[in-house]
Tab-separated table of C-alpha atoms in Angstrom:
chain	number	residue	atom	x	y	z
A	195	VAL	CA	-23.716	17.318	22.921
A	196	CYS	CA	-25.821	15.646	19.976
A	197	THR	CA	-30.062	16.784	19.781
A	198	GLN	CA	-32.825	14.362	18.665
A	199	GLN	CA	-32.531	16.527	15.115
A	200	GLU	CA	-29.169	15.951	14.732
A	201	LEU	CA	-28.822	12.255	15.666
A	202	LEU	CA	-28.227	10.699	12.621
A	203	PRO	CA	-24.946	13.106	11.308
A	204	CYS	CA	-23.799	12.782	14.809
A	205	LYS	CA	-23.757	8.667	14.175
A	206	SER	CA	-22.112	9.228	11.344
A	207	LEU	CA	-19.346	10.923	12.204
A	208	PRO	CA	-16.958	7.746	14.135
A	209	GLU	CA	-17.828	6.146	10.294
A	210	THR	CA	-16.808	8.991	8.445
A	211	LEU	CA	-13.152	9.005	11.082
A	212	LEU	CA	-12.667	5.848	10.673
A	213	PHE	CA	-13.056	5.711	6.666
A	214	GLN	CA	-11.002	8.614	5.752
A	215	LEU	CA	-7.561	7.538	8.838
A	216	LEU	CA	-7.850	4.398	6.867
A	217	GLY	CA	-7.231	6.665	3.949
A	218	LEU	CA	-4.520	8.019	5.379
A	219	SER	CA	-3.231	5.045	5.871
A	220	ILE	CA	-3.256	3.210	2.512
A	221	ALA	CA	-1.704	7.299	2.014
A	222	THR	CA	1.197	7.123	4.343
A	223	LEU	CA	1.947	3.663	3.025
A	224	SER	CA	2.014	4.048	-0.548
A	225	THR	CA	4.391	7.122	0.112
A	226	VAL	CA	6.708	5.133	2.344
A	227	THR	CA	6.744	2.612	-0.268
A	228	HIS	CA	7.495	5.332	-3.159
A	229	TYR	CA	9.957	7.257	-1.785
A	230	GLY	CA	11.277	4.807	1.301
A	231	LEU	CA	15.746	4.805	0.584
A	232	ARG	CA	15.454	0.912	0.215
A	233	PHE	CA	12.530	0.997	-2.333
A	234	ALA	CA	13.380	4.239	-4.248
A	235	LEU	CA	17.262	2.714	-4.291
A	236	ILE	CA	16.416	0.011	-5.931
A	237	SER	CA	13.930	1.424	-8.081
A	238	ASN	CA	16.518	4.152	-9.630
A	239	VAL	CA	19.096	1.134	-10.289
A	240	SER	CA	17.035	-1.761	-11.607
A	241	LEU	CA	16.569	-2.025	-15.528
A	242	ASP	CA	14.006	-0.918	-17.729
A	243	SER	CA	13.988	-4.771	-18.800
A	244	ASN	CA	13.261	-5.711	-14.606
A	245	ALA	CA	9.466	-5.687	-13.471
A	246	TYR	CA	10.477	-4.000	-10.601
A	247	ARG	CA	10.167	-0.404	-11.438
A	248	VAL	CA	6.985	-0.999	-13.522
A	249	ILE	CA	5.252	-2.672	-9.876
A	250	HIS	CA	6.747	-0.266	-7.412
A	251	HIS	CA	5.269	2.845	-9.419
A	252	THR	CA	1.804	1.566	-10.384
A	253	ALA	CA	1.898	0.606	-6.430
A	254	PHE	CA	2.083	4.265	-5.516
A	255	TYR	CA	-0.501	5.087	-7.605
A	256	PHE	CA	-2.505	2.751	-7.091
A	257	GLY	CA	-2.263	3.270	-3.326
A	258	ILE	CA	-2.859	7.417	-3.740
A	259	CYS	CA	-6.086	6.687	-6.544
A	260	LEU	CA	-7.202	4.684	-3.748
A	261	SER	CA	-7.217	6.394	-0.613
A	262	MET	CA	-8.284	9.759	-2.659
A	263	THR	CA	-10.989	7.210	-3.579
A	264	LEU	CA	-12.206	6.431	0.296
A	265	ILE	CA	-11.584	9.707	1.544
A	266	LEU	CA	-14.132	10.760	-1.357
A	267	ALA	CA	-16.861	8.048	-0.139
A	268	ALA	CA	-16.078	9.030	3.504
A	269	LEU	CA	-17.180	12.760	2.630
A	270	LEU	CA	-20.095	11.872	0.928
A	271	SER	CA	-21.980	9.443	3.107
A	272	SER	CA	-21.042	12.441	5.356
A	273	ALA	CA	-22.879	15.024	3.704
A	274	ALA	CA	-25.515	13.023	2.199
A	275	THR	CA	-26.762	11.557	5.654
A	276	VAL	CA	-26.369	15.573	7.011
A	277	ARG	CA	-29.291	16.847	3.912
A	278	GLU	CA	-30.530	13.359	3.526
A	279	SER	CA	-29.577	13.137	-0.743
A	280	GLN	CA	-29.837	10.510	-2.176
A	281	CYS	CA	-27.674	12.061	-4.799
A	282	LEU	CA	-24.689	12.603	-2.038
A	283	THR	CA	-25.500	9.027	-1.025
A	284	ALA	CA	-25.373	7.310	-4.510
A	285	MET	CA	-21.823	8.959	-5.547
A	286	GLY	CA	-20.948	7.550	-1.880
A	287	PHE	CA	-21.790	4.108	-3.021
A	288	PHE	CA	-20.251	4.042	-6.303
A	289	CYS	CA	-17.247	5.229	-4.275
A	290	PHE	CA	-16.955	2.366	-2.153
A	291	ALA	CA	-17.862	0.281	-4.967
A	292	LEU	CA	-15.628	1.409	-6.657
A	293	ALA	CA	-12.801	0.789	-4.373
A	294	PHE	CA	-14.059	-2.106	-3.954
A	295	CYS	CA	-13.336	-2.993	-7.539
A	296	GLY	CA	-9.973	-2.460	-7.386
A	297	LEU	CA	-9.391	-3.797	-3.932
A	298	ILE	CA	-10.264	-6.898	-5.024
A	299	PRO	CA	-8.067	-7.659	-8.442
A	300	ALA	CA	-5.310	-6.428	-5.709
A	301	ALA	CA	-4.945	-8.834	-3.347
A	302	CYS	CA	-5.597	-11.504	-6.362
A	303	TRP	CA	-2.722	-10.384	-7.422
A	304	ARG	CA	-1.002	-10.278	-4.296
A	305	TYR	CA	-1.869	-13.874	-3.535
A	306	THR	CA	-1.419	-14.965	-7.117
A	307	HIS	CA	2.012	-13.678	-7.248
A	308	SER	CA	3.373	-13.568	-4.053
A	309	THR	CA	6.738	-13.973	-4.921
A	310	GLU	CA	6.942	-11.626	-7.573
A	311	VAL	CA	8.344	-8.385	-6.127
A	312	GLU	CA	10.791	-9.684	-4.460
A	313	ASP	CA	12.649	-11.985	-6.964
A	314	SER	CA	12.254	-8.451	-8.888
A	315	MET	CA	14.093	-7.013	-6.027
A	316	MET	CA	16.791	-9.972	-6.249
A	317	ASP	CA	17.215	-10.151	-9.829
A	318	VAL	CA	18.046	-5.728	-8.891
A	319	TYR	CA	20.616	-6.471	-6.548
A	320	ASP	CA	22.064	-10.323	-8.557
A	321	PHE	CA	22.534	-7.765	-11.951
A	322	VAL	CA	23.990	-5.041	-9.804
A	323	TYR	CA	26.325	-7.866	-8.082
A	324	GLU	CA	28.046	-10.095	-10.564
A	325	GLU	CA	28.122	-5.697	-13.136
A	326	VAL	CA	30.849	-5.520	-9.360
A	327	ARG	CA	32.424	-8.550	-9.578
A	328	ARG	CA	33.476	-8.508	-13.642
A	329	ASN	CA	34.541	-5.002	-13.060
A	330	ILE	CA	32.596	-3.884	-15.634
A	331	SER	CA	31.510	-0.523	-14.222
A	332	THR	CA	32.591	2.196	-11.986
A	333	PHE	CA	29.095	3.872	-10.940
A	334	ARG	CA	27.955	-0.141	-10.639
A	335	ARG	CA	29.615	-0.182	-7.176
A	336	HIS	CA	29.262	2.764	-6.225
A	337	GLU	CA	25.140	1.267	-6.701
A	338	LEU	CA	26.015	-1.759	-4.629
A	339	THR	CA	28.014	0.173	-1.701
A	340	ALA	CA	24.026	1.810	-1.038
A	341	ILE	CA	22.520	-1.344	-1.416
A	342	HIS	CA	24.732	-2.678	1.849
A	343	GLU	CA	23.701	0.365	3.390
A	344	ALA	CA	20.395	1.026	3.053
A	345	PHE	CA	19.480	-2.685	3.747
A	346	LEU	CA	22.992	-3.183	6.514
A	347	CYS	CA	24.510	-6.947	4.702
A	348	CYS	CA	27.345	-7.803	2.988
A	349	GLY	CA	27.471	-9.418	0.077
A	350	LYS	CA	26.187	-12.407	-1.351
A	351	HIS	CA	26.981	-16.444	-1.449
A	352	SER	CA	27.436	-16.621	-5.612
A	353	PRO	CA	28.228	-20.232	-7.213
A	354	PHE	CA	31.199	-17.550	-9.493
A	355	GLY	CA	33.886	-17.986	-7.176
A	356	ASP	CA	35.374	-16.095	-4.042
A	357	THR	CA	33.576	-12.379	-3.564
A	358	THR	CA	35.681	-11.302	-0.711
A	359	ASN	CA	36.980	-8.856	-3.018
A	360	VAL	CA	33.797	-7.622	-3.676
A	361	GLU	CA	33.244	-7.981	0.274
A	362	ASN	CA	36.246	-5.571	1.008
A	363	LYS	CA	35.015	-2.543	-1.948
A	364	THR	CA	31.368	-2.324	-1.585
A	365	CYS	CA	31.018	-3.742	2.748
A	366	PRO	CA	30.038	-0.923	5.572
A	367	PRO	CA	33.060	-1.989	7.216
A	368	ASN	CA	31.124	-3.289	10.291
A	369	LYS	CA	29.218	-6.028	8.284
A	370	MET	CA	31.837	-7.234	6.768
A	371	HIS	CA	32.230	-10.763	6.968
A	372	ASP	CA	28.937	-10.503	9.064
A	373	GLU	CA	26.971	-14.118	9.121
A	374	GLY	CA	24.085	-14.359	8.150
A	375	GLN	CA	24.365	-11.146	6.586
A	376	ASP	CA	23.333	-12.238	3.095
A	377	CYS	CA	21.610	-9.621	1.126
A	378	LEU	CA	19.913	-11.485	-0.474
A	379	GLN	CA	18.451	-13.296	2.079
A	380	GLU	CA	17.962	-10.283	4.010
A	381	ILE	CA	16.247	-8.254	0.716
A	382	GLN	CA	14.118	-11.280	0.978
A	383	ASP	CA	12.956	-11.343	4.746
A	384	PHE	CA	12.592	-7.578	4.581
A	385	LEU	CA	10.017	-7.664	1.922
A	386	LYS	CA	7.954	-9.982	2.991
A	387	LYS	CA	7.500	-8.665	6.458
A	388	HIS	CA	6.264	-5.344	4.558
A	389	MET	CA	4.359	-6.662	2.022
A	390	ASP	CA	2.265	-9.344	4.781
A	391	PHE	CA	1.981	-5.311	5.700
A	392	VAL	CA	0.294	-4.377	2.706
A	393	PHE	CA	-1.782	-7.369	2.579
A	394	SER	CA	-3.938	-7.249	6.093
A	395	LEU	CA	-3.850	-3.061	5.220
A	396	LEU	CA	-5.932	-4.513	1.736
A	397	GLY	CA	-8.257	-6.609	3.150
A	398	ILE	CA	-9.179	-4.859	6.366
A	399	ALA	CA	-9.101	-2.147	3.530
A	400	ILE	CA	-12.004	-4.532	1.627
A	401	GLY	CA	-14.270	-4.879	5.020
A	402	PHE	CA	-15.172	-1.285	5.486
A	403	THR	CA	-15.172	-1.360	2.240
A	404	VAL	CA	-17.761	-3.590	2.246
A	405	TYR	CA	-19.491	-2.079	4.628
A	406	GLY	CA	-19.488	1.797	3.497
A	407	MET	CA	-21.779	-0.414	0.500
A	408	ILE	CA	-24.027	-2.002	3.472
A	409	LEU	CA	-24.424	1.505	5.322
A	410	THR	CA	-24.806	3.916	2.139
A	411	SER	CA	-27.058	1.559	0.541
A	412	PHE	CA	-29.280	1.272	4.038
A	413	LEU	CA	-28.980	4.861	4.014
A	414	TRP	CA	-30.673	5.399	0.157
A	415	PHE	CA	-33.785	3.459	1.069
A	416	SER	CA	-34.158	5.178	3.709
A	417	ILE	CA	-34.134	7.833	2.700
A	418	HIS	CA	-35.952	6.648	-0.030
A	419	PHE	CA	-38.423	4.974	1.292
A	420	SER	CA	-39.051	5.973	4.875
A	421	SER	CA	-41.045	9.788	5.665
A	422	ASN	CA	-40.016	10.213	9.372
A	423	LEU	CA	-36.510	10.877	7.686
A	424	TYR	CA	-38.579	14.577	6.801
A	425	ARG	CA	-39.840	15.571	10.423
A	426	LYS	CA	-37.207	15.608	12.576
A	427	GLY	CA	-37.713	16.088	16.203
A	428	LYS	CA	-41.723	14.857	15.847
A	429	TYR	CA	-41.287	11.259	16.251
A	430	ILE	CA	-43.828	9.905	18.757
A	431	LEU	CA	-43.502	6.859	21.495
A	432	ARG	CA	-45.934	4.116	21.245
């Protein structure tokens, strides 16, 4: 139960919890994307010349930094409300602004490079597949088998001739020669769903950071200009 003296801190509690939940959601998504079986497998297989590994690590560190910034902004805003501190309020606003400045370029990059992640991931599969088809490396055969098992797919439609030999050596028994199990298509469909979810979360985060900046700005001006905040519990109705 909130008394009149504690009304403002109690009002800020739901917003604080929402920002913390948003930060934890971003951290969870970043961790799943980085350490998930399919993503980690492709990252380990990819060459240094392929862009996927750079994107993979950059996305993880960006997500973790963003989540920590949002959680810190929520905690600072809550502490500023309780203590009525202009300094803490300004720090909270700065954290929200910092998160906003990171989210906008990330959303723009996703919009302008909508297929770069998918293309780089499929390039990795193409490279491994062709290495196995030419019998260049036995180690690549184990990598291709792991990819087939992770994505539950089998081979691809190759313009270089019959691929049955590759599929017999690397595909799961229950997936061999299944219709519609082309791995390039499976990878593309999987990444499209994942990236659409990431883009939606970015949009939600942008909206919440704008709301957070407005909220902390209003709180700062209220503390700065209103003497009523220094007379808690002594309001007079007229």
